Amino acid sequence: MTANEDQEMELEALRSIYEGDDCFKELSPVSFQFRIGDLDDSKSFLLEVSWPESYPETAPHISLDAFFNNRISPETKQYILSKLSEQVEANLGTAMMYTLFEWAKENQETLMENYQPVTSAVTLISNSDVMNNSTSVSKKKEKKEQLTKAQKRKLIGRTDNKGELPRGWNWVDVIKHLSKTGGKDED
């Protein structure tokens, strides 16, 4: 079997195993996100995995750079990646995504045992800005519309991975517009 055939078979297996599971997201046929832990769990983290062309003979690219993980310290991220690398080495040459995801779920507590929430530099900068420019910042905050969690979920559900609405999402508006403007009369 070629690497591409292996990848296609593993992709089909992943789709069928994780169908309807909101922890798994297919970004492209060779790129995935998998959330370890529940959304409200402070020790949850998001794995981003992509397959090189020669996968599974070569290791997949694993990243913890997602914004979801911004509260995890670099040391903890490095520890998680080193432990995942050990699993990758042990499974090299075979379809390993399911094994990797399930291993990470089973070992979440161990992987996050040294977890300390991190205050990012961005937060510190914005706090100092608030002190310096409190009037201008407060005006901006008043204008910003706050969405509820349900509204955010609905919005995310409608958009693709780039945050864009799918083609034809406003077809009702288009039809109304065309009915008001009128089309060419065919004789």
PDB file of C-alpha atoms in Angstrom:
ATOM      1  CA  MET A   1       0.000   0.000   0.000  1.00  0.00           C
ATOM      2  CA  THR A   2       1.182   3.509  -0.737  1.00  0.00           C
ATOM      3  CA  ALA A   3       1.293   6.283   1.848  1.00  0.00           C
ATOM      4  CA  ASN A   4      -1.659   8.000   0.139  1.00  0.00           C
ATOM      5  CA  GLU A   5      -3.807   4.839   0.323  1.00  0.00           C
ATOM      6  CA  ASP A   6      -2.911   4.459   4.007  1.00  0.00           C
ATOM      7  CA  GLN A   7      -3.856   8.084   4.616  1.00  0.00           C
ATOM      8  CA  GLU A   8      -7.202   7.695   2.807  1.00  0.00           C
ATOM      9  CA  MET A   9      -8.072   4.575   4.799  1.00  0.00           C
ATOM     10  CA  GLU A  10      -7.134   6.226   8.095  1.00  0.00           C
ATOM     11  CA  LEU A  11      -9.069   9.363   7.164  1.00  0.00           C
ATOM     12  CA  GLU A  12     -12.220   7.294   6.491  1.00  0.00           C
ATOM     13  CA  ALA A  13     -11.742   5.468   9.803  1.00  0.00           C
ATOM     14  CA  LEU A  14     -11.303   8.746  11.727  1.00  0.00           C
ATOM     15  CA  ARG A  15     -14.426  10.207  10.087  1.00  0.00           C
ATOM     16  CA  SER A  16     -16.525   7.196  11.054  1.00  0.00           C
ATOM     17  CA  ILE A  17     -15.113   6.907  14.611  1.00  0.00           C
ATOM     18  CA  TYR A  18     -15.434  10.596  15.498  1.00  0.00           C
ATOM     19  CA  GLU A  19     -18.606  11.424  13.528  1.00  0.00           C
ATOM     20  CA  GLY A  20     -20.692  13.749  15.683  1.00  0.00           C
ATOM     21  CA  ASP A  21     -17.930  14.123  18.298  1.00  0.00           C
ATOM     22  CA  ASP A  22     -17.343  17.836  18.917  1.00  0.00           C
ATOM     23  CA  CYS A  23     -13.815  17.093  20.199  1.00  0.00           C
ATOM     24  CA  PHE A  24     -12.663  16.143  16.674  1.00  0.00           C
ATOM     25  CA  LYS A  25     -12.470  18.600  13.783  1.00  0.00           C
ATOM     26  CA  GLU A  26     -11.164  17.864  10.292  1.00  0.00           C
ATOM     27  CA  LEU A  27      -9.534  21.043   8.972  1.00  0.00           C
ATOM     28  CA  SER A  28      -8.504  19.377   5.687  1.00  0.00           C
ATOM     29  CA  PRO A  29      -7.991  15.755   4.581  1.00  0.00           C
ATOM     30  CA  VAL A  30      -4.490  15.867   6.133  1.00  0.00           C
ATOM     31  CA  SER A  31      -5.012  18.290   9.029  1.00  0.00           C
ATOM     32  CA  PHE A  32      -7.021  17.796  12.231  1.00  0.00           C
ATOM     33  CA  GLN A  33      -7.806  19.318  15.611  1.00  0.00           C
ATOM     34  CA  PHE A  34      -8.619  17.178  18.616  1.00  0.00           C
ATOM     35  CA  ARG A  35      -9.662  18.596  21.980  1.00  0.00           C
ATOM     36  CA  ILE A  36      -8.523  16.616  24.996  1.00  0.00           C
ATOM     37  CA  GLY A  37     -10.972  17.269  27.849  1.00  0.00           C
ATOM     38  CA  ASP A  38     -14.276  19.133  28.072  1.00  0.00           C
ATOM     39  CA  LEU A  39     -14.608  22.785  27.071  1.00  0.00           C
ATOM     40  CA  ASP A  40     -15.224  23.835  30.685  1.00  0.00           C
ATOM     41  CA  ASP A  41     -12.271  21.786  31.974  1.00  0.00           C
ATOM     42  CA  SER A  42      -9.338  24.102  32.799  1.00  0.00           C
ATOM     43  CA  LYS A  43      -6.897  21.278  32.018  1.00  0.00           C
ATOM     44  CA  SER A  44      -8.232  20.637  28.500  1.00  0.00           C
ATOM     45  CA  PHE A  45      -6.009  21.319  25.494  1.00  0.00           C
ATOM     46  CA  LEU A  46      -6.245  21.283  21.707  1.00  0.00           C
ATOM     47  CA  LEU A  47      -3.945  19.144  19.552  1.00  0.00           C
ATOM     48  CA  GLU A  48      -3.394  20.198  15.956  1.00  0.00           C
ATOM     49  CA  VAL A  49      -2.065  17.377  13.827  1.00  0.00           C
ATOM     50  CA  SER A  50      -1.119  17.409  10.161  1.00  0.00           C
ATOM     51  CA  TRP A  51       0.221  14.627   8.005  1.00  0.00           C
ATOM     52  CA  PRO A  52       3.305  15.057   5.839  1.00  0.00           C
ATOM     53  CA  GLU A  53       3.137  13.419   2.405  1.00  0.00           C
ATOM     54  CA  SER A  54       5.025  10.313   3.591  1.00  0.00           C
ATOM     55  CA  TYR A  55       2.837   9.719   6.700  1.00  0.00           C
ATOM     56  CA  PRO A  56       2.565   7.125   8.382  1.00  0.00           C
ATOM     57  CA  GLU A  57       6.195   6.217   7.550  1.00  0.00           C
ATOM     58  CA  THR A  58       7.218   9.613   8.915  1.00  0.00           C
ATOM     59  CA  ALA A  59       5.853  11.271  12.030  1.00  0.00           C
ATOM     60  CA  PRO A  60       2.852  13.629  11.818  1.00  0.00           C
ATOM     61  CA  HIS A  61       3.344  17.288  12.735  1.00  0.00           C
ATOM     62  CA  ILE A  62       1.836  17.907  16.177  1.00  0.00           C
ATOM     63  CA  SER A  63       1.233  21.418  17.469  1.00  0.00           C
ATOM     64  CA  LEU A  64      -0.214  23.044  20.584  1.00  0.00           C
ATOM     65  CA  ASP A  65      -0.107  26.544  19.071  1.00  0.00           C
ATOM     66  CA  ALA A  66      -3.894  26.952  18.884  1.00  0.00           C
ATOM     67  CA  PHE A  67      -5.304  30.010  20.673  1.00  0.00           C
ATOM     68  CA  PHE A  68      -7.281  27.583  22.864  1.00  0.00           C
ATOM     69  CA  ASN A  69      -3.953  26.609  24.493  1.00  0.00           C
ATOM     70  CA  ASN A  70      -2.715  30.148  25.223  1.00  0.00           C
ATOM     71  CA  ARG A  71      -3.146  29.656  28.999  1.00  0.00           C
ATOM     72  CA  ILE A  72      -0.764  26.652  29.062  1.00  0.00           C
ATOM     73  CA  SER A  73       2.869  27.384  29.921  1.00  0.00           C
ATOM     74  CA  PRO A  74       5.584  26.659  27.308  1.00  0.00           C
ATOM     75  CA  GLU A  75       7.104  24.082  29.694  1.00  0.00           C
ATOM     76  CA  THR A  76       3.832  22.133  29.952  1.00  0.00           C
ATOM     77  CA  LYS A  77       3.366  22.306  26.156  1.00  0.00           C
ATOM     78  CA  GLN A  78       6.908  20.966  25.684  1.00  0.00           C
ATOM     79  CA  TYR A  79       6.221  18.126  28.141  1.00  0.00           C
ATOM     80  CA  ILE A  80       2.992  17.158  26.319  1.00  0.00           C
ATOM     81  CA  LEU A  81       4.750  17.241  22.928  1.00  0.00           C
ATOM     82  CA  SER A  82       7.671  15.112  24.211  1.00  0.00           C
ATOM     83  CA  LYS A  83       5.271  12.473  25.607  1.00  0.00           C
ATOM     84  CA  LEU A  84       3.268  12.463  22.363  1.00  0.00           C
ATOM     85  CA  SER A  85       6.530  12.092  20.399  1.00  0.00           C
ATOM     86  CA  GLU A  86       7.285   8.921  22.372  1.00  0.00           C
ATOM     87  CA  GLN A  87       3.886   7.537  21.328  1.00  0.00           C
ATOM     88  CA  VAL A  88       4.513   8.535  17.699  1.00  0.00           C
ATOM     89  CA  GLU A  89       7.899   6.739  17.701  1.00  0.00           C
ATOM     90  CA  ALA A  90       6.272   3.595  19.101  1.00  0.00           C
ATOM     91  CA  ASN A  91       3.599   3.619  16.365  1.00  0.00           C
ATOM     92  CA  LEU A  92       5.667   4.793  13.384  1.00  0.00           C
ATOM     93  CA  GLY A  93       4.693   3.028  10.152  1.00  0.00           C
ATOM     94  CA  THR A  94       1.096   2.374  11.259  1.00  0.00           C
ATOM     95  CA  ALA A  95      -2.109   4.424  11.330  1.00  0.00           C
ATOM     96  CA  MET A  96      -1.702   6.148  14.677  1.00  0.00           C
ATOM     97  CA  MET A  97      -4.159   9.054  14.992  1.00  0.00           C
ATOM     98  CA  TYR A  98      -6.831   7.133  16.926  1.00  0.00           C
ATOM     99  CA  THR A  99      -4.167   5.596  19.189  1.00  0.00           C
ATOM    100  CA  LEU A 100      -2.586   9.019  19.762  1.00  0.00           C
ATOM    101  CA  PHE A 101      -5.891  10.806  20.529  1.00  0.00           C
ATOM    102  CA  GLU A 102      -7.102   8.046  22.854  1.00  0.00           C
ATOM    103  CA  TRP A 103      -3.717   7.872  24.625  1.00  0.00           C
ATOM    104  CA  ALA A 104      -3.813  11.650  25.185  1.00  0.00           C
ATOM    105  CA  LYS A 105      -7.372  11.399  26.574  1.00  0.00           C
ATOM    106  CA  GLU A 106      -6.407   8.582  28.952  1.00  0.00           C
ATOM    107  CA  ASN A 107      -3.271  10.422  30.125  1.00  0.00           C
ATOM    108  CA  GLN A 108      -4.695  13.961  30.300  1.00  0.00           C
ATOM    109  CA  GLU A 109      -4.184  14.192  34.069  1.00  0.00           C
ATOM    110  CA  THR A 110      -0.529  13.097  33.826  1.00  0.00           C
ATOM    111  CA  LEU A 111       0.158  15.390  30.859  1.00  0.00           C
ATOM    112  CA  MET A 112      -1.325  18.390  32.669  1.00  0.00           C
ATOM    113  CA  GLU A 113      -0.058  17.585  36.184  1.00  0.00           C
ATOM    114  CA  ASN A 114       2.287  20.604  36.219  1.00  0.00           C
ATOM    115  CA  TYR A 115      -0.367  22.883  34.730  1.00  0.00           C
ATOM    116  CA  GLN A 116      -0.266  26.443  36.026  1.00  0.00           C
ATOM    117  CA  PRO A 117      -2.574  28.986  34.348  1.00  0.00           C
ATOM    118  CA  VAL A 118      -0.468  31.587  32.537  1.00  0.00           C
ATOM    119  CA  THR A 119      -1.259  35.271  32.334  1.00  0.00           C
ATOM    120  CA  SER A 120      -0.314  36.251  28.832  1.00  0.00           C
ATOM    121  CA  ALA A 121       1.665  39.386  27.991  1.00  0.00           C
ATOM    122  CA  VAL A 122      -1.287  40.604  25.927  1.00  0.00           C
ATOM    123  CA  THR A 123      -3.439  40.743  29.059  1.00  0.00           C
ATOM    124  CA  LEU A 124      -0.772  42.706  30.917  1.00  0.00           C
ATOM    125  CA  ILE A 125      -0.437  45.207  28.081  1.00  0.00           C
ATOM    126  CA  SER A 126      -4.193  45.720  27.839  1.00  0.00           C
ATOM    127  CA  ASN A 127      -4.400  46.323  31.602  1.00  0.00           C
ATOM    128  CA  SER A 128      -1.734  49.033  31.415  1.00  0.00           C
ATOM    129  CA  ASP A 129      -3.525  50.579  28.421  1.00  0.00           C
ATOM    130  CA  VAL A 130      -6.725  50.736  30.452  1.00  0.00           C
ATOM    131  CA  MET A 131      -4.885  52.678  33.163  1.00  0.00           C
ATOM    132  CA  ASN A 132      -3.316  55.112  30.671  1.00  0.00           C
ATOM    133  CA  ASN A 133      -6.257  55.635  28.323  1.00  0.00           C
ATOM    134  CA  SER A 134      -9.257  54.721  30.456  1.00  0.00           C
ATOM    135  CA  THR A 135     -11.644  57.079  28.656  1.00  0.00           C
ATOM    136  CA  SER A 136     -10.914  55.944  25.103  1.00  0.00           C
ATOM    137  CA  VAL A 137     -10.899  52.249  26.018  1.00  0.00           C
ATOM    138  CA  SER A 138     -14.202  52.449  27.915  1.00  0.00           C
ATOM    139  CA  LYS A 139     -15.899  54.117  24.930  1.00  0.00           C
ATOM    140  CA  LYS A 140     -14.749  51.296  22.649  1.00  0.00           C
ATOM    141  CA  LYS A 141     -15.964  48.650  25.063  1.00  0.00           C
ATOM    142  CA  GLU A 142     -19.454  50.187  25.239  1.00  0.00           C
ATOM    143  CA  LYS A 143     -19.890  49.921  21.472  1.00  0.00           C
ATOM    144  CA  LYS A 144     -18.823  46.266  21.249  1.00  0.00           C
ATOM    145  CA  GLU A 145     -21.790  43.923  21.157  1.00  0.00           C
ATOM    146  CA  GLN A 146     -21.592  41.028  23.612  1.00  0.00           C
ATOM    147  CA  LEU A 147     -22.752  37.668  22.267  1.00  0.00           C
ATOM    148  CA  THR A 148     -24.080  34.914  24.473  1.00  0.00           C
ATOM    149  CA  LYS A 149     -22.456  31.468  24.345  1.00  0.00           C
ATOM    150  CA  ALA A 150     -25.431  30.164  22.359  1.00  0.00           C
ATOM    151  CA  GLN A 151     -25.077  33.002  19.817  1.00  0.00           C
ATOM    152  CA  LYS A 152     -21.341  32.316  19.469  1.00  0.00           C
ATOM    153  CA  ARG A 153     -21.966  28.584  18.957  1.00  0.00           C
ATOM    154  CA  LYS A 154     -24.598  29.345  16.333  1.00  0.00           C
ATOM    155  CA  LEU A 155     -22.242  31.748  14.556  1.00  0.00           C
ATOM    156  CA  ILE A 156     -19.364  29.249  14.636  1.00  0.00           C
ATOM    157  CA  GLY A 157     -21.672  26.499  13.380  1.00  0.00           C
ATOM    158  CA  ARG A 158     -22.538  28.581  10.322  1.00  0.00           C
ATOM    159  CA  THR A 159     -18.992  29.515   9.337  1.00  0.00           C
ATOM    160  CA  ASP A 160     -16.176  27.459   7.852  1.00  0.00           C
ATOM    161  CA  ASN A 161     -12.708  27.117   9.407  1.00  0.00           C
ATOM    162  CA  LYS A 162     -11.701  30.540   8.030  1.00  0.00           C
ATOM    163  CA  GLY A 163     -14.657  32.214   9.736  1.00  0.00           C
ATOM    164  CA  GLU A 164     -16.437  32.905   6.428  1.00  0.00           C
ATOM    165  CA  LEU A 165     -20.099  32.282   5.770  1.00  0.00           C
ATOM    166  CA  PRO A 166     -20.839  29.569   3.188  1.00  0.00           C
ATOM    167  CA  ARG A 167     -21.826  30.550  -0.325  1.00  0.00           C
ATOM    168  CA  GLY A 168     -25.550  31.217  -0.645  1.00  0.00           C
ATOM    169  CA  TRP A 169     -26.132  31.855   3.063  1.00  0.00           C
ATOM    170  CA  ASN A 170     -28.194  34.957   2.215  1.00  0.00           C
ATOM    171  CA  TRP A 171     -30.267  33.471  -0.623  1.00  0.00           C
ATOM    172  CA  VAL A 172     -33.552  34.719   0.881  1.00  0.00           C
ATOM    173  CA  ASP A 173     -32.264  38.317   0.728  1.00  0.00           C
ATOM    174  CA  VAL A 174     -31.108  37.797  -2.858  1.00  0.00           C
ATOM    175  CA  ILE A 175     -34.528  36.451  -3.907  1.00  0.00           C
ATOM    176  CA  LYS A 176     -36.323  39.384  -2.200  1.00  0.00           C
ATOM    177  CA  HIS A 177     -34.015  41.844  -3.934  1.00  0.00           C
ATOM    178  CA  LEU A 178     -34.555  40.230  -7.338  1.00  0.00           C
ATOM    179  CA  SER A 179     -38.334  40.160  -6.870  1.00  0.00           C
ATOM    180  CA  LYS A 180     -38.322  43.909  -6.068  1.00  0.00           C
ATOM    181  CA  THR A 181     -36.036  44.914  -8.922  1.00  0.00           C
ATOM    182  CA  GLY A 182     -37.707  42.597 -11.410  1.00  0.00           C
ATOM    183  CA  GLY A 183     -36.007  40.513 -14.032  1.00  0.00           C
ATOM    184  CA  LYS A 184     -36.091  40.682 -17.817  1.00  0.00           C
ATOM    185  CA  ASP A 185     -39.478  39.826 -19.260  1.00  0.00           C
ATOM    186  CA  GLU A 186     -39.219  36.937 -21.657  1.00  0.00           C
ATOM    187  CA  ASP A 187     -41.578  37.137 -24.641  1.00  0.00           C
TER     188      ASP A 187
END
